[in-house]
Tab-separated table of C-alpha atoms in Angstrom:
chain	number	residue	atom	x	y	z
A	145	ALA	CA	-12.578	21.370	1.867
A	146	LYS	CA	-14.454	18.589	-0.419
A	147	ARG	CA	-11.395	18.153	-2.490
A	148	THR	CA	-9.209	17.828	0.419
A	149	LYS	CA	-11.621	15.032	1.932
A	150	ALA	CA	-11.416	13.234	-1.391
A	151	ALA	CA	-7.474	13.475	-1.366
A	152	TYR	CA	-6.950	12.512	1.929
A	153	PRO	CA	-9.541	9.630	3.274
A	154	GLU	CA	-9.244	8.133	6.702
A	155	GLY	CA	-6.433	5.903	6.720
A	156	THR	CA	-3.962	7.738	4.498
A	157	ARG	CA	-0.280	7.824	5.600
A	158	LEU	CA	1.578	10.885	5.800
A	159	MET	CA	4.965	12.629	6.732
A	160	LEU	CA	5.490	15.853	7.854
A	161	LEU	CA	7.958	17.965	6.310
A	162	HIS	CA	7.306	21.336	8.624
A	163	MET	CA	4.537	22.750	10.637
A	164	ASP	CA	3.887	26.438	10.828
A	165	ASP	CA	3.177	26.371	14.657
A	166	ALA	CA	5.456	28.762	16.860
A	167	HIS	CA	4.360	27.180	20.047
A	168	ALA	CA	4.753	23.167	19.827
A	169	PRO	CA	4.591	21.932	16.283
A	170	VAL	CA	4.690	18.216	15.713
A	171	PRO	CA	8.557	17.334	14.916
A	172	GLU	CA	9.628	17.059	11.257
A	173	GLY	CA	9.644	13.778	9.670
A	174	THR	CA	7.008	12.634	11.996
A	175	ARG	CA	4.300	10.205	10.493
A	176	GLY	CA	0.839	9.937	11.141
A	177	THR	CA	-2.393	8.495	9.948
A	178	VAL	CA	-5.401	10.780	8.750
A	179	LYS	CA	-8.486	10.780	11.070
A	180	HIS	CA	-10.558	12.818	8.951
A	181	VAL	CA	-10.683	16.292	7.358
A	182	ASP	CA	-13.144	19.028	8.907
A	183	ASP	CA	-15.447	21.539	6.761
A	184	LEU	CA	-12.755	24.092	6.694
A	185	GLY	CA	-10.075	21.582	4.798
A	186	GLN	CA	-7.906	21.049	7.861
A	187	ILE	CA	-6.361	17.164	8.106
A	188	HIS	CA	-7.149	15.934	11.673
A	189	MET	CA	-4.242	13.364	12.413
A	190	GLN	CA	-3.144	10.520	14.774
A	191	TRP	CA	0.610	10.955	14.643
A	192	ASP	CA	2.432	7.896	15.573
A	193	ASN	CA	4.527	9.790	18.443
A	194	GLY	CA	0.585	10.019	19.917
A	195	ARG	CA	-0.114	13.658	18.858
A	196	THR	CA	-3.207	15.079	17.325
A	197	LEU	CA	-2.498	18.384	15.764
A	198	ALA	CA	-4.082	18.830	12.509
A	199	LEU	CA	-2.437	19.885	9.451
A	200	VAL	CA	-3.386	23.194	7.443
A	201	PRO	CA	-2.703	22.371	3.600
A	202	GLY	CA	-1.082	25.516	2.003
A	203	VAL	CA	0.625	26.094	4.965
A	204	ASP	CA	2.054	23.094	6.581
A	205	SER	CA	4.471	20.846	4.458
A	206	PHE	CA	3.586	17.141	4.118
A	207	ARG	CA	3.843	14.265	1.782
A	208	THR	CA	2.248	10.873	1.245
A	209	LEU	CA	4.404	7.911	1.939
A	210	THR	CA	6.617	6.084	-0.672
A	211	GLU	CA	6.346	2.528	-1.536
A	212	GLU	CA	9.043	1.251	0.771
A	213	GLU	CA	7.773	3.471	3.751
A	214	LEU	CA	4.330	2.206	3.327
A	215	ARG	CA	5.762	-1.125	3.223
A	216	ASP	CA	7.764	-0.759	6.523
A	217	HIS	CA	4.399	0.950	7.982
A	218	LEU	CA	2.936	-2.479	7.191
A	219	LEU	CA	5.782	-4.529	8.845
A	220	ALA	CA	5.572	-2.780	11.699
A	221	ALA	CA	1.979	-3.782	12.184
A	222	LEU	CA	2.877	-7.274	11.458
A	223	ASN	CA	5.506	-7.633	13.886
A	224	THR	CA	3.198	-6.854	16.522
A	225	HIS	CA	1.548	-10.161	15.755
A	226	TYR	CA	4.459	-12.376	14.212
A	227	GLU	CA	7.989	-12.857	15.329
A	228	ALA	CA	9.691	-12.831	12.395
A	229	ALA	CA	8.040	-10.538	9.585
A	230	THR	CA	10.748	-9.145	7.552
A	231	GLY	CA	11.377	-6.844	4.617
A	232	GLU	CA	13.430	-7.586	1.460
A	233	THR	CA	13.884	-11.039	2.009
A	234	PHE	CA	15.665	-13.363	-0.282
A	235	ARG	CA	13.190	-16.120	-1.608
A	236	LYS	CA	14.205	-18.410	-4.615
A	237	ILE	CA	15.288	-16.055	-7.494
A	238	GLY	CA	14.757	-12.609	-5.854
A	239	LYS	CA	13.861	-10.637	-2.638
A	240	THR	CA	10.189	-10.313	-1.520
A	241	ASP	CA	9.043	-7.014	0.160
A	242	ILE	CA	7.086	-8.764	2.947
A	243	HIS	CA	8.077	-12.145	4.536
A	244	ILE	CA	6.457	-13.986	7.584
A	245	GLU	CA	8.098	-17.303	8.386
A	246	PHE	CA	6.270	-19.832	10.582
A	247	GLU	CA	7.720	-23.495	11.691
A	248	ASN	CA	10.679	-23.008	8.874
A	249	LYS	CA	7.769	-22.137	6.182
A	250	ALA	CA	6.931	-19.204	4.753
A	251	ALA	CA	3.456	-18.396	5.986
A	252	PHE	CA	3.101	-15.193	4.042
A	253	ILE	CA	4.921	-13.770	1.004
A	254	GLY	CA	3.775	-10.223	-0.286
A	255	GLU	CA	5.143	-7.673	-2.742
A	256	CYS	CA	4.247	-4.250	-2.542
A	257	LYS	CA	3.931	-1.770	-5.743
A	258	ILE	CA	2.765	1.600	-7.017
A	259	TRP	CA	0.382	1.269	-9.559
A	260	HIS	CA	1.998	2.043	-13.123
A	261	GLY	CA	-0.466	-0.079	-15.253
A	262	GLU	CA	-1.451	-3.185	-16.501
A	263	ARG	CA	1.558	-4.740	-17.574
A	264	LEU	CA	3.692	-3.820	-14.485
A	265	PHE	CA	0.836	-5.077	-12.215
A	266	GLN	CA	0.840	-8.534	-14.169
A	267	GLY	CA	4.730	-8.226	-13.778
A	268	ALA	CA	4.300	-7.967	-9.868
A	269	ILE	CA	1.601	-10.967	-10.012
A	270	GLN	CA	4.537	-13.008	-11.786
A	271	GLN	CA	7.442	-11.734	-9.564
A	272	VAL	CA	5.864	-12.684	-6.173
A	273	ILE	CA	4.893	-16.268	-7.916
A	274	ASN	CA	8.566	-16.800	-8.802
A	275	TYR	CA	9.732	-15.478	-5.419
A	276	SER	CA	7.495	-18.719	-3.835
A	277	THR	CA	8.713	-22.285	-3.186
A	278	TRP	CA	6.906	-25.787	-3.555
A	279	ARG	CA	6.291	-25.177	-0.121
A	280	ASP	CA	5.075	-21.694	-0.176
A	281	LEU	CA	1.414	-21.752	-1.303
A	282	LYS	CA	0.242	-18.219	0.006
A	283	VAL	CA	1.344	-15.186	-1.426
A	284	SER	CA	0.115	-11.639	-1.698
A	285	VAL	CA	0.200	-8.381	-3.988
A	286	ILE	CA	-0.337	-5.358	-2.423
A	287	ILE	CA	-1.103	-2.264	-4.947
A	288	PHE	CA	-1.055	1.735	-3.853
A	289	ASN	CA	-2.482	4.124	-6.319
A	290	LYS	CA	-0.748	7.318	-6.032
A	291	GLU	CA	-1.118	8.881	-9.494
A	292	ASN	CA	-4.409	7.710	-11.027
A	293	GLN	CA	-7.570	10.116	-10.497
A	294	SER	CA	-9.813	7.185	-11.325
A	295	PHE	CA	-9.295	4.633	-8.767
A	296	PRO	CA	-12.407	2.498	-9.942
A	297	ALA	CA	-10.762	2.055	-13.442
A	298	ILE	CA	-7.904	0.485	-11.679
A	299	LEU	CA	-10.302	-1.836	-9.824
A	300	SER	CA	-11.916	-2.737	-12.939
A	301	LYS	CA	-8.675	-3.593	-14.542
A	302	ILE	CA	-7.531	-5.708	-12.010
A	303	LYS	CA	-10.830	-7.463	-11.863
A	304	SER	CA	-10.735	-8.088	-15.406
A	305	TRP	CA	-7.149	-9.825	-14.905
A	306	VAL	CA	-8.283	-11.714	-12.085
A	307	ASP	CA	-11.485	-13.045	-14.072
A	308	ALA	CA	-9.338	-14.233	-16.824
A	309	ASN	CA	-6.432	-15.695	-15.231
A	310	THR	CA	-7.496	-17.295	-11.762
A	311	THR	CA	-9.039	-20.517	-11.129
A	312	THR	CA	-11.645	-19.411	-8.460
A	313	HIS	CA	-12.060	-16.246	-6.563
A	314	THR	CA	-13.960	-14.292	-4.123
A	315	GLN	CA	-14.167	-10.524	-3.535
A	316	PRO	CA	-14.898	-9.520	0.197
A	317	GLN	CA	-14.378	-5.928	-0.234
A	318	ALA	CA	-14.236	-3.757	-3.617
A	319	ASN	CA	-10.636	-3.527	-2.951
A	320	ILE	CA	-9.412	-6.980	-2.260
A	321	TRP	CA	-9.512	-10.348	-4.013
A	322	LYS	CA	-8.875	-13.631	-2.623
A	323	CYS	CA	-7.912	-15.938	-5.583
A	324	LYS	CA	-6.877	-19.433	-6.604
A	325	TYR	CA	-4.182	-19.233	-8.861
A	326	HIS	CA	-2.634	-22.513	-10.753
A	327	ARG	CA	1.203	-22.305	-11.052
A	328	GLN	CA	1.757	-24.478	-14.170
A	329	ASP	CA	5.439	-25.145	-13.675
A	330	MET	CA	4.835	-26.943	-10.352
A	331	ASN	CA	1.303	-28.006	-10.962
A	332	VAL	CA	-0.311	-26.574	-7.931
A	333	ASP	CA	-2.757	-24.035	-6.882
A	334	VAL	CA	-1.516	-20.717	-5.361
A	335	GLN	CA	-3.447	-18.549	-2.935
A	336	LEU	CA	-2.796	-15.290	-4.246
A	337	THR	CA	-4.670	-12.348	-2.467
A	338	ILE	CA	-4.899	-8.912	-4.120
A	339	LEU	CA	-5.006	-5.730	-1.921
A	340	VAL	CA	-5.281	-2.094	-3.636
A	341	PHE	CA	-5.228	0.995	-1.663
A	342	ASP	CA	-6.184	4.806	-3.092
A	343	LEU	CA	-3.509	7.185	-2.009
A	344	TYR	CA	-4.253	9.522	-4.877
A	345	VAL	CA	-3.513	13.518	-3.954
A	346	ASP	CA	-4.888	16.034	-6.352
A	347	LYS	CA	-1.744	18.334	-5.710
A	348	LYS	CA	-3.532	20.963	-8.277
A	349	GLN	CA	-5.857	21.938	-5.106
A	350	PHE	CA	-2.898	23.386	-3.356
A	351	ASN	CA	-1.459	26.918	-3.455
A	352	ASP	CA	1.846	25.638	-2.578
A	353	SER	CA	5.141	26.362	-4.149
A	354	ARG	CA	5.999	22.308	-3.867
A	355	TYR	CA	3.868	21.374	-6.379
A	356	SER	CA	4.670	24.487	-9.055
A	357	ASN	CA	6.876	22.359	-11.055
C-alpha cells in the first residue's frame, strides 16, 4: 500500500481500461482523478461520470493519461472560465498546446511536455517563446514527469536553469516558477511560468501482465 500511495498521489489522472466488477463496473475508457489510496492499496477515485468505485491494482486495468490527454483535461477546465481556450493553435511559426485569446490578444500560451531531460526541457522553453508574437508576453511550460523516479532531481535541474537564464523569478510552490525572461530578438521581457507535475508510477510494484515486457 505504501508504494501504491507513492505511485498514485492525490490528483493523479487515470483512464480505466477494464474493471473486474460483475455487477456495476465503471465503463471502460472512463477518466478520473485519484482521491486517495487506503491502507489496503485500493485507489479511491472520483470518476468524471460521477461514480466513485475504487481501483484494485493487479485486478483492474488502468493507465495514467498521455501528454495530449492531460492537455485536453486542462483545456476542459480552462473552458469553464474562458470562451476561447483551444489546443494545437497556430501561433507565428508553429502550434501551441494551449491558447487562450482575450480581446484579440493571446492572454495565455502554454506548451505541455513529458520530461525527457534537460535538453528537451530547454527546447520546450524556446519553442513556446518562438510561438509568441510581440503582443504575447505571457507564456507557460507545463511539464509532466512519468518516467523518472526522482522528482526532486527534476525540480533541482529546472531550478538551476531558472537561476541561470531568467532575469528575476519567484517560486510560490516547490513545483512552480514565475519568471521574467528577456527575449533578446525583440528586446522585451516575457512572463514565463513553469509548472511541473509528478505522475511517475513504479510499474514493478504490480503483478500485472501489462508490465511484463
